[in-house]
Coordinates of C-alpha atoms in Angstrom, one line a residue:
Chain A
M1 CA 18.9 35.5 0.1
E2 CA 17.0 37.3 2.8
E3 CA 17.5 41.0 2.2
P4 CA 19.6 42.2 5.2
P5 CA 17.7 44.6 7.5
I6 CA 18.8 48.3 7.7
G7 CA 20.7 49.1 10.9
D8 CA 23.7 50.7 12.5
V9 CA 26.2 48.8 10.4
F10 CA 29.1 51.1 11.3
G11 CA 28.3 51.1 15.0
E12 CA 28.1 47.3 15.2
M13 CA 31.3 46.9 13.3
I14 CA 33.2 49.5 15.4
R15 CA 31.9 47.9 18.6
D16 CA 33.3 44.6 17.5
A17 CA 36.6 46.0 16.3
F18 CA 36.9 47.7 19.7
A19 CA 36.2 44.5 21.5
V20 CA 38.8 42.7 19.4
R21 CA 41.4 45.4 20.0
T22 CA 40.9 45.6 23.7
G23 CA 40.1 42.0 24.3
V24 CA 37.1 43.1 26.3
G25 CA 33.4 42.2 25.5
P26 CA 31.7 39.8 23.1
R27 CA 33.2 39.6 19.6
P28 CA 32.7 37.5 16.6
L29 CA 34.0 34.0 16.8
A30 CA 34.2 31.1 14.3
G31 CA 32.6 28.0 15.8
G32 CA 32.1 29.9 19.0
R33 CA 35.8 29.9 19.8
V34 CA 38.2 31.2 17.2
P35 CA 38.3 35.1 16.8
R36 CA 37.3 36.4 13.4
P37 CA 38.8 39.6 12.0
V38 CA 36.3 42.4 11.8
I39 CA 35.9 43.3 8.1
E40 CA 34.0 46.2 6.7
V41 CA 32.1 45.1 3.6
I42 CA 31.3 47.8 1.0
E43 CA 29.0 47.0 -2.0
R44 CA 28.8 49.3 -5.0
D45 CA 25.8 49.4 -7.2
D46 CA 27.6 47.8 -10.1
G47 CA 28.0 44.6 -8.0
L48 CA 31.6 45.4 -6.9
I49 CA 32.2 44.2 -3.4
N50 CA 35.3 45.1 -1.3
G51 CA 36.2 44.1 2.2
A52 CA 38.7 46.0 4.4
P53 CA 39.9 45.3 8.0
A54 CA 38.0 47.7 10.3
D55 CA 40.8 47.9 12.9
H56 CA 42.3 51.1 11.4
Y57 CA 39.3 53.1 12.7
L58 CA 40.9 52.6 16.2
D59 CA 44.5 53.4 15.3
E60 CA 46.5 55.3 17.8
P61 CA 48.4 58.4 16.6
G62 CA 51.6 56.4 16.2
E63 CA 49.8 54.2 13.7
W64 CA 48.3 57.0 11.6
E65 CA 49.3 58.1 8.1
E66 CA 51.4 61.2 8.1
Q67 CA 48.6 63.1 6.4
D68 CA 46.5 62.9 9.5
H69 CA 49.2 64.5 11.6
R70 CA 49.6 67.3 9.1
A71 CA 45.8 67.8 9.2
L72 CA 45.8 68.2 13.0
R73 CA 48.4 70.9 12.8
L74 CA 45.8 72.9 10.7
C75 CA 43.2 72.8 13.4
R76 CA 42.4 75.9 15.5
G77 CA 39.7 77.0 17.8
H78 CA 36.7 74.8 18.5
V79 CA 36.7 71.8 16.3
L80 CA 33.7 69.8 15.0
D81 CA 34.9 66.3 13.9
I82 CA 32.3 65.2 11.4
G83 CA 31.9 61.4 11.2
V84 CA 33.9 61.1 14.3
G85 CA 33.6 57.3 14.3
A86 CA 35.5 55.7 17.1
G87 CA 37.1 59.0 18.0
R88 CA 40.5 58.2 16.5
I89 CA 41.2 61.9 15.7
A90 CA 39.0 63.7 18.3
V91 CA 40.4 61.9 21.3
E92 CA 43.9 63.0 20.3
L93 CA 42.7 66.6 19.8
Q94 CA 41.1 66.5 23.2
R95 CA 44.3 65.0 24.7
R96 CA 46.2 68.0 23.3
G97 CA 43.8 70.4 25.1
M98 CA 41.8 71.5 22.2
A99 CA 38.0 72.1 22.3
V100 CA 36.6 69.3 20.1
T101 CA 33.1 67.9 19.5
G102 CA 32.5 64.6 17.8
L103 CA 29.5 64.3 15.6
D104 CA 28.2 61.0 14.0
T105 CA 25.0 59.5 12.9
S106 CA 26.0 56.1 14.4
A107 CA 25.0 55.5 17.9
G108 CA 27.3 52.6 18.2
A109 CA 30.3 54.6 17.0
I110 CA 29.5 57.4 19.5
A111 CA 29.3 54.9 22.3
V112 CA 32.8 53.6 21.5
A113 CA 34.2 57.1 21.1
R114 CA 32.8 58.0 24.5
E115 CA 34.2 54.8 26.0
R116 CA 37.6 55.8 24.6
G117 CA 37.3 59.1 26.5
L118 CA 35.7 61.6 24.1
R119 CA 33.6 63.9 26.3
D120 CA 31.7 66.1 23.9
T121 CA 29.7 64.1 21.3
V122 CA 26.6 64.7 19.2
L123 CA 24.5 61.9 17.7
N124 CA 22.9 63.8 14.8
T125 CA 23.1 64.6 11.1
V126 CA 25.0 67.8 10.1
D127 CA 21.7 69.2 8.6
A128 CA 19.7 68.8 11.8
Y129 CA 22.6 69.9 14.0
A130 CA 22.9 73.2 12.0
S131 CA 19.9 74.6 13.7
A132 CA 21.7 74.3 17.1
S133 CA 23.4 77.4 18.5
A134 CA 26.9 75.9 18.6
R135 CA 29.6 77.5 16.5
Y136 CA 32.9 76.1 15.3
D137 CA 36.2 77.3 13.9
T138 CA 37.3 74.1 12.3
F139 CA 35.3 71.3 10.6
L140 CA 37.2 68.1 10.2
L141 CA 36.4 65.5 7.6
L142 CA 39.3 63.1 7.9
G143 CA 39.4 59.4 7.0
N144 CA 38.2 60.2 3.5
N145 CA 35.1 61.9 5.0
L146 CA 35.1 64.4 2.2
G147 CA 33.0 61.6 0.6
L148 CA 30.2 62.6 3.0
L149 CA 29.5 65.5 0.5
E150 CA 27.7 62.6 -1.4
N151 CA 27.2 64.4 -4.7
A152 CA 27.3 67.9 -6.2
E153 CA 23.6 68.7 -5.2
R154 CA 23.9 67.3 -1.7
A155 CA 27.2 69.0 -1.2
L156 CA 25.5 72.4 -1.5
V157 CA 23.2 71.6 1.4
F158 CA 25.9 70.0 3.5
L159 CA 28.3 73.0 3.0
A160 CA 25.5 75.5 3.8
A161 CA 24.8 73.6 7.0
L162 CA 28.5 74.0 7.9
A163 CA 28.4 77.7 7.1
R164 CA 25.5 78.1 9.5
L165 CA 27.6 76.3 12.2
A166 CA 30.7 78.4 11.4
N167 CA 32.4 81.3 13.3
P168 CA 33.8 84.0 11.1
G169 CA 37.1 82.8 9.6
A170 CA 36.2 79.1 10.0
R171 CA 37.8 76.4 7.9
I172 CA 37.1 72.9 6.7
I173 CA 39.9 70.4 6.7
A174 CA 38.9 67.4 4.6
Q175 CA 40.6 64.3 3.3
G176 CA 39.5 63.2 -0.2
T177 CA 40.5 60.7 -2.8
D178 CA 41.0 61.4 -6.5
P179 CA 39.6 58.3 -8.1
Y180 CA 40.9 58.9 -11.6
G181 CA 44.5 57.6 -11.3
T182 CA 43.3 54.1 -11.9
T183 CA 43.5 52.1 -15.2
D184 CA 41.4 49.3 -13.8
P185 CA 38.6 48.8 -16.3
V186 CA 36.1 48.0 -13.5
H187 CA 36.6 51.5 -12.2
V188 CA 37.2 53.4 -15.4
G189 CA 34.0 51.9 -16.8
Y190 CA 32.1 52.8 -13.6
H191 CA 33.3 56.4 -13.8
Q192 CA 32.3 56.5 -17.5
R193 CA 28.8 55.1 -16.9
N194 CA 28.4 57.6 -14.0
R195 CA 29.1 60.5 -16.3
E196 CA 26.7 59.2 -18.9
R197 CA 24.0 59.4 -16.2
G198 CA 24.9 63.0 -15.3
R199 CA 26.7 62.0 -12.1
L200 CA 30.3 62.9 -11.2
G201 CA 32.7 60.1 -12.2
G202 CA 33.6 59.2 -8.7
Q203 CA 30.1 59.6 -7.3
L204 CA 29.9 56.1 -5.9
R205 CA 26.7 54.5 -5.0
L206 CA 27.4 52.3 -2.0
R207 CA 26.0 50.4 1.0
L208 CA 27.9 49.0 3.9
R209 CA 27.2 45.6 5.3
Y210 CA 28.3 44.0 8.6
R211 CA 27.1 40.6 9.7
R212 CA 23.3 40.6 9.4
L213 CA 22.9 44.4 8.8
A214 CA 23.1 46.7 5.8
T215 CA 22.9 50.5 5.4
A216 CA 20.5 52.0 2.9
W217 CA 22.2 52.9 -0.4
F218 CA 24.0 56.2 -0.3
D219 CA 26.1 58.4 -2.5
Y220 CA 29.8 58.8 -1.5
L221 CA 31.9 61.3 -3.4
N222 CA 35.4 60.6 -4.5
C223 CA 36.3 63.6 -6.6
S224 CA 39.3 65.3 -8.1
V225 CA 40.5 68.7 -6.7
A226 CA 39.2 70.4 -9.8
E227 CA 35.8 68.8 -9.3
L228 CA 35.8 69.9 -5.6
D229 CA 36.7 73.4 -6.7
A230 CA 33.7 73.4 -9.1
V231 CA 31.4 72.2 -6.4
L232 CA 32.5 75.0 -4.0
A233 CA 31.7 77.7 -6.6
G234 CA 28.0 77.6 -5.4
T235 CA 28.9 77.8 -1.7
R236 CA 30.2 80.1 1.0
W237 CA 33.5 78.1 1.0
R238 CA 36.6 78.6 -1.1
L239 CA 39.5 76.2 -1.5
T240 CA 42.6 77.8 0.0
A241 CA 45.1 74.9 0.2
I242 CA 45.7 71.4 -1.1
D243 CA 48.2 68.9 0.2
E244 CA 48.7 66.2 -2.4
A245 CA 51.8 64.6 -1.0
D246 CA 50.0 61.3 -0.5
R247 CA 48.2 60.9 -3.8
P248 CA 45.5 59.6 -4.6
Y249 CA 44.6 61.0 -1.2
Y250 CA 44.6 64.7 -0.6
L251 CA 44.0 67.2 2.2
A252 CA 41.8 70.2 1.2
V253 CA 41.5 73.3 3.3
M254 CA 38.4 75.4 2.6
E255 CA 37.7 78.8 4.2
L256 CA 34.6 80.7 4.8
R257 CA 34.2 83.6 2.3
E258 CA 34.1 87.0 3.9
Chain B
M1 CA 22.3 46.8 -7.4
E2 CA 23.3 44.9 -10.5
E3 CA 23.4 41.2 -9.8
P4 CA 27.0 40.1 -9.9
P5 CA 27.8 37.7 -12.8
I6 CA 28.8 34.1 -11.9
G7 CA 32.5 33.5 -12.4
D8 CA 35.7 32.0 -11.0
V9 CA 35.5 34.0 -7.7
F10 CA 38.0 31.8 -5.9
G11 CA 40.5 31.8 -8.8
E12 CA 40.3 35.6 -9.2
M13 CA 40.8 36.1 -5.5
I14 CA 43.7 33.6 -5.3
R15 CA 45.4 35.2 -8.3
D16 CA 45.2 38.6 -6.6
A17 CA 46.3 37.3 -3.2
F18 CA 49.3 35.6 -5.0
A19 CA 50.2 38.9 -6.7
V20 CA 50.0 40.8 -3.4
R21 CA 52.2 38.2 -1.6
T22 CA 54.8 38.0 -4.4
G23 CA 54.6 41.6 -5.4
V24 CA 54.4 40.5 -9.0
G25 CA 51.6 41.2 -11.4
P26 CA 48.5 43.4 -11.4
R27 CA 46.6 43.6 -8.1
P28 CA 43.8 45.6 -6.6
L29 CA 44.7 49.2 -5.8
A30 CA 42.7 52.0 -4.2
G31 CA 42.8 55.1 -6.4
G32 CA 45.1 53.3 -8.8
R33 CA 48.0 53.5 -6.3
V34 CA 47.4 52.1 -2.8
P35 CA 47.4 48.3 -2.4
R36 CA 44.1 46.8 -1.1
P37 CA 44.1 43.7 1.1
V38 CA 42.5 40.8 -0.7
I39 CA 39.4 39.8 1.2
E40 CA 37.2 36.8 0.7
V41 CA 33.5 37.7 1.1
I42 CA 31.1 35.0 2.1
E43 CA 27.3 35.6 2.0
R44 CA 24.9 33.3 3.8
D45 CA 21.3 32.9 2.7
D46 CA 20.0 34.6 5.9
G47 CA 21.8 37.8 4.9
L48 CA 24.9 37.3 7.1
I49 CA 28.1 38.5 5.4
N50 CA 31.6 37.8 6.5
G51 CA 34.9 38.9 5.2
A52 CA 38.2 37.1 5.8
P53 CA 41.7 38.0 4.5
A54 CA 42.6 35.6 1.7
D55 CA 46.3 35.5 2.2
H56 CA 46.2 32.4 4.4
Y57 CA 45.5 30.3 1.3
L58 CA 49.1 30.9 0.4
D59 CA 50.6 30.2 3.8
E60 CA 54.0 28.4 3.8
P61 CA 54.3 25.4 6.2
G62 CA 55.9 27.6 8.9
E63 CA 52.7 29.6 9.0
W64 CA 50.2 26.7 9.1
E65 CA 48.1 25.5 12.0
E66 CA 49.6 22.5 13.8
Q67 CA 46.6 20.5 12.7
D68 CA 47.7 20.7 9.1
H69 CA 51.1 19.2 10.0
R70 CA 49.4 16.4 11.9
A71 CA 47.3 15.7 8.8
L72 CA 50.3 15.4 6.5
R73 CA 51.8 12.8 8.7
L74 CA 48.7 10.7 8.0
C75 CA 49.2 10.7 4.2
R76 CA 50.5 7.6 2.4
G77 CA 50.7 6.5 -1.2
H78 CA 49.3 8.5 -4.0
V79 CA 47.4 11.6 -2.6
L80 CA 44.5 13.4 -4.2
D81 CA 44.3 16.9 -2.7
I82 CA 40.6 17.9 -3.3
G83 CA 40.0 21.6 -3.5
V84 CA 43.8 22.1 -3.8
G85 CA 43.4 25.8 -4.2
A86 CA 46.7 27.6 -4.4
G87 CA 48.5 24.3 -3.6
R88 CA 49.4 25.2 -0.1
I89 CA 49.3 21.6 1.1
A90 CA 50.1 19.8 -2.2
V91 CA 53.2 21.7 -3.0
E92 CA 54.6 20.7 0.4
L93 CA 53.7 17.1 -0.1
Q94 CA 55.4 17.2 -3.5
R95 CA 58.5 18.8 -1.9
R96 CA 58.6 15.8 0.5
G97 CA 58.7 13.5 -2.5
M98 CA 55.2 12.2 -2.3
A99 CA 53.0 11.5 -5.3
V100 CA 50.3 14.1 -5.2
T101 CA 47.6 15.3 -7.6
G102 CA 45.8 18.6 -7.0
L103 CA 42.1 18.8 -8.0
D104 CA 40.0 21.9 -8.1
T105 CA 37.1 23.3 -10.1
S106 CA 38.7 26.8 -10.2
A107 CA 40.9 27.4 -13.2
G108 CA 42.4 30.4 -11.6
A109 CA 43.4 28.4 -8.4
I110 CA 44.9 25.7 -10.6
A111 CA 46.9 28.2 -12.5
V112 CA 48.4 29.7 -9.2
A113 CA 49.1 26.2 -7.8
R114 CA 51.0 25.4 -11.0
E115 CA 52.9 28.6 -10.9
R116 CA 53.9 27.7 -7.3
G117 CA 55.4 24.5 -8.7
L118 CA 52.6 21.9 -8.4
R119 CA 53.2 19.5 -11.3
D120 CA 50.1 17.2 -11.3
T121 CA 46.8 19.1 -11.4
V122 CA 43.3 18.3 -12.5
L123 CA 40.7 20.9 -13.3
N124 CA 37.5 19.0 -12.7
T125 CA 34.7 18.0 -10.3
V126 CA 35.2 14.9 -8.2
D127 CA 32.1 13.4 -9.8
A128 CA 33.4 13.8 -13.4
Y129 CA 36.9 12.8 -12.4
A130 CA 35.7 9.5 -10.8
S131 CA 35.2 8.1 -14.3
A132 CA 39.0 8.5 -14.9
S133 CA 41.3 5.5 -14.4
A134 CA 43.4 7.1 -11.7
R135 CA 43.5 5.5 -8.3
Y136 CA 44.5 7.0 -5.0
D137 CA 45.5 5.9 -1.5
T138 CA 44.8 9.2 0.3
F139 CA 42.1 11.8 -0.3
L140 CA 42.9 15.1 1.4
L141 CA 40.1 17.6 2.4
L142 CA 42.0 20.1 4.4
G143 CA 41.3 23.8 5.0
N144 CA 37.8 22.9 6.2
N145 CA 37.2 21.1 2.9
L146 CA 35.0 18.6 4.6
G147 CA 32.4 21.2 3.9
L148 CA 32.6 20.1 0.2
L149 CA 30.3 17.2 1.2
E150 CA 27.6 20.0 1.0
N151 CA 24.8 18.1 2.7
A152 CA 23.7 14.6 3.6
E153 CA 22.3 13.6 0.2
R154 CA 25.2 15.1 -1.8
A155 CA 27.7 13.5 0.6
L156 CA 26.6 10.1 -0.6
V157 CA 27.4 10.9 -4.2
F158 CA 30.7 12.6 -3.3
L159 CA 31.9 9.8 -1.2
A160 CA 30.8 7.2 -3.8
A161 CA 33.0 9.0 -6.3
L162 CA 35.9 8.9 -3.9
A163 CA 35.3 5.2 -3.4
R164 CA 35.5 4.7 -7.2
L165 CA 38.9 6.6 -7.2
A166 CA 40.2 4.6 -4.2
N167 CA 42.8 1.9 -4.1
P168 CA 42.1 -0.9 -1.5
G169 CA 42.9 0.4 2.0
A170 CA 42.5 4.1 1.0
R171 CA 41.7 6.8 3.5
I172 CA 40.2 10.2 3.5
I173 CA 41.8 12.8 5.8
A174 CA 39.4 15.8 6.2
Q175 CA 39.3 18.9 8.3
G176 CA 35.8 19.9 9.5
T177 CA 34.3 22.4 11.9
D178 CA 31.7 21.6 14.6
P179 CA 29.4 24.6 14.4
Y180 CA 27.5 23.9 17.5
G181 CA 29.9 25.4 20.1
T182 CA 28.5 28.9 19.6
T183 CA 26.0 30.8 21.7
D184 CA 25.7 33.6 19.1
P185 CA 21.9 33.9 18.5
V186 CA 22.6 34.7 14.8
H187 CA 24.1 31.2 14.4
V188 CA 22.0 29.3 16.9
G189 CA 18.8 30.7 15.2
Y190 CA 20.2 29.7 11.8
H191 CA 20.9 26.1 12.9
Q192 CA 17.4 25.9 14.3
R193 CA 15.7 27.2 11.1
N194 CA 17.9 24.7 9.1
R195 CA 16.6 21.8 11.2
E196 CA 13.0 23.0 10.9
R197 CA 13.5 22.7 7.1
G198 CA 14.9 19.2 7.3
R199 CA 18.5 20.3 6.8
L200 CA 21.5 19.6 9.0
G201 CA 22.0 22.5 11.5
G202 CA 25.3 23.5 10.0
Q203 CA 24.3 22.9 6.4
L204 CA 25.2 26.4 5.3
R205 CA 23.8 28.0 2.2
L206 CA 26.5 30.2 0.9
R207 CA 27.9 32.1 -2.0
L208 CA 31.4 33.7 -2.4
R209 CA 31.9 37.1 -3.9
Y210 CA 35.1 38.8 -5.0
R211 CA 35.1 42.2 -6.7
R212 CA 32.5 42.0 -9.6
L213 CA 32.0 38.2 -9.4
A214 CA 29.8 35.8 -7.4
T215 CA 29.5 32.1 -7.3
A216 CA 26.2 30.4 -7.5
W217 CA 24.6 29.5 -4.1
F218 CA 25.9 26.2 -2.8
D219 CA 25.6 24.1 0.3
Y220 CA 28.6 23.9 2.6
L221 CA 28.5 21.4 5.5
N222 CA 29.8 22.2 8.9
C223 CA 28.8 19.2 10.9
S224 CA 29.6 17.6 14.3
V225 CA 31.5 14.3 14.4
A226 CA 28.3 12.5 15.3
E227 CA 26.6 13.9 12.2
L228 CA 29.6 13.0 10.1
D229 CA 29.4 9.4 11.4
A230 CA 25.7 9.3 10.6
V231 CA 26.3 10.5 7.1
L232 CA 29.0 7.8 6.6
A233 CA 26.6 5.0 7.5
G234 CA 25.3 5.0 4.0
T235 CA 28.7 4.8 2.3
R236 CA 31.7 2.6 1.8
W237 CA 33.7 4.7 4.3
R238 CA 34.0 4.4 8.1
L239 CA 35.3 6.8 10.6
T240 CA 38.5 5.4 12.1
A241 CA 40.1 8.4 14.0
I242 CA 39.2 11.9 15.1
D243 CA 41.7 14.5 16.3
E244 CA 39.8 17.2 18.2
A245 CA 42.7 19.0 19.8
D246 CA 41.9 22.2 17.9
R247 CA 38.2 22.5 18.5
P248 CA 35.9 23.6 16.9
Y249 CA 38.0 22.3 14.1
Y250 CA 38.7 18.5 13.8
L251 CA 40.6 16.1 11.7
A252 CA 38.6 13.1 10.6
V253 CA 40.2 9.9 9.2
M254 CA 37.8 7.7 7.2
E255 CA 38.9 4.4 5.7
L256 CA 37.4 2.3 2.9
R257 CA 35.4 -0.6 4.2
E258 CA 36.8 -4.0 3.1

């Protein structure tokens, strides 16, 4: 097989999912005529492949999981939505009159978020943006975006960047997934091999693919609350609340240490 | 990435899709708790990847496309359903009191078809089965199974095997897809490169993946009706009817030459 070129996988996918949902613009067809569902393909480095319909990235508030609504009630002040994607959360915060900025590394996702009405967007990494003068009161990592911590080492850098962007008293509200509730040998074995290599069990090595494009391989962290707490020990953030009502998913609230 | 091992991709996927639909038996979960949709992942040799929900393989007659119902009205005598999969079509033929045998190379698919009530099944290739003494009046290649002709050379062997399994007056009823209605440069370019290599434009080179497994790479033929007619010239079969009401999909009826 030709190795797929690296590109804006997420952006291309979101653009197509948006076209399918709105019925406007070119979208993937079978045989030039029959609409195809837009599916996000995720490869793991052990050869595991999963597909998931991408439409949920565009869900309106009435379609959300309850956990997202609970997360929004925790927001205050100026919000930076990290990995804003198609703006699912940020557009709703803006509608409620809150100050919200959407940050993403995907130009395609930012374009869709703007088309959906999001006014304040930043196309950048958290690291690079941390040298900007903007300051925030709430950092949102919903849609399992706690995974963007990548791994224990990278988490320190990421969280230091957020600390630089933080007003006093700022908080991070993040959705994570505890991966250890499974008995599936494919996953249990993967976690075990990860630990043998000095990685966290749920430190997934992934790439996304959509149509002809792939991302580079990246770490994506699914961790338990205890593992998250251990990661935070080396940072300016401390865990102040956990909402575990929707296990294996959880909402973590982290606040800037005085 | 670890190269995924070769295995019964289709069977594993169908087994999971069946478990999801019936709510019985183990099925893929996120975090050991949240059901995952069962998605068929198809890779093409140019790096294109597509996902499609697998549930349609289990559709009941009320959920079918009209074309499938029209195809069933063309069946007569003893039917061999080739690539029977989960038995979607064959179980319905059996329910209507027809003699029907389901053939597949996937042990997992055959197991699901039997669990859904299909009594007469064959786990084999068409080629190997052609040395059996069974004879049929109708060969069914629905669900786009005309693609199983693979390519022009392989089609001759495949169609000769069906001729050996045929009673006098037998017919093949096949659903195919004309791939040339697209203007998508990804597909138009692929068709062009195929032709430059002496392949038919829609002679796709594919493999399936599901969770940790992959198939070997295989040819899968999407051809126009004119191309199908040209392929048949070297065989004992002739095209006697085409139903193009659902383009780009078509139903082709081929009858054994006297």
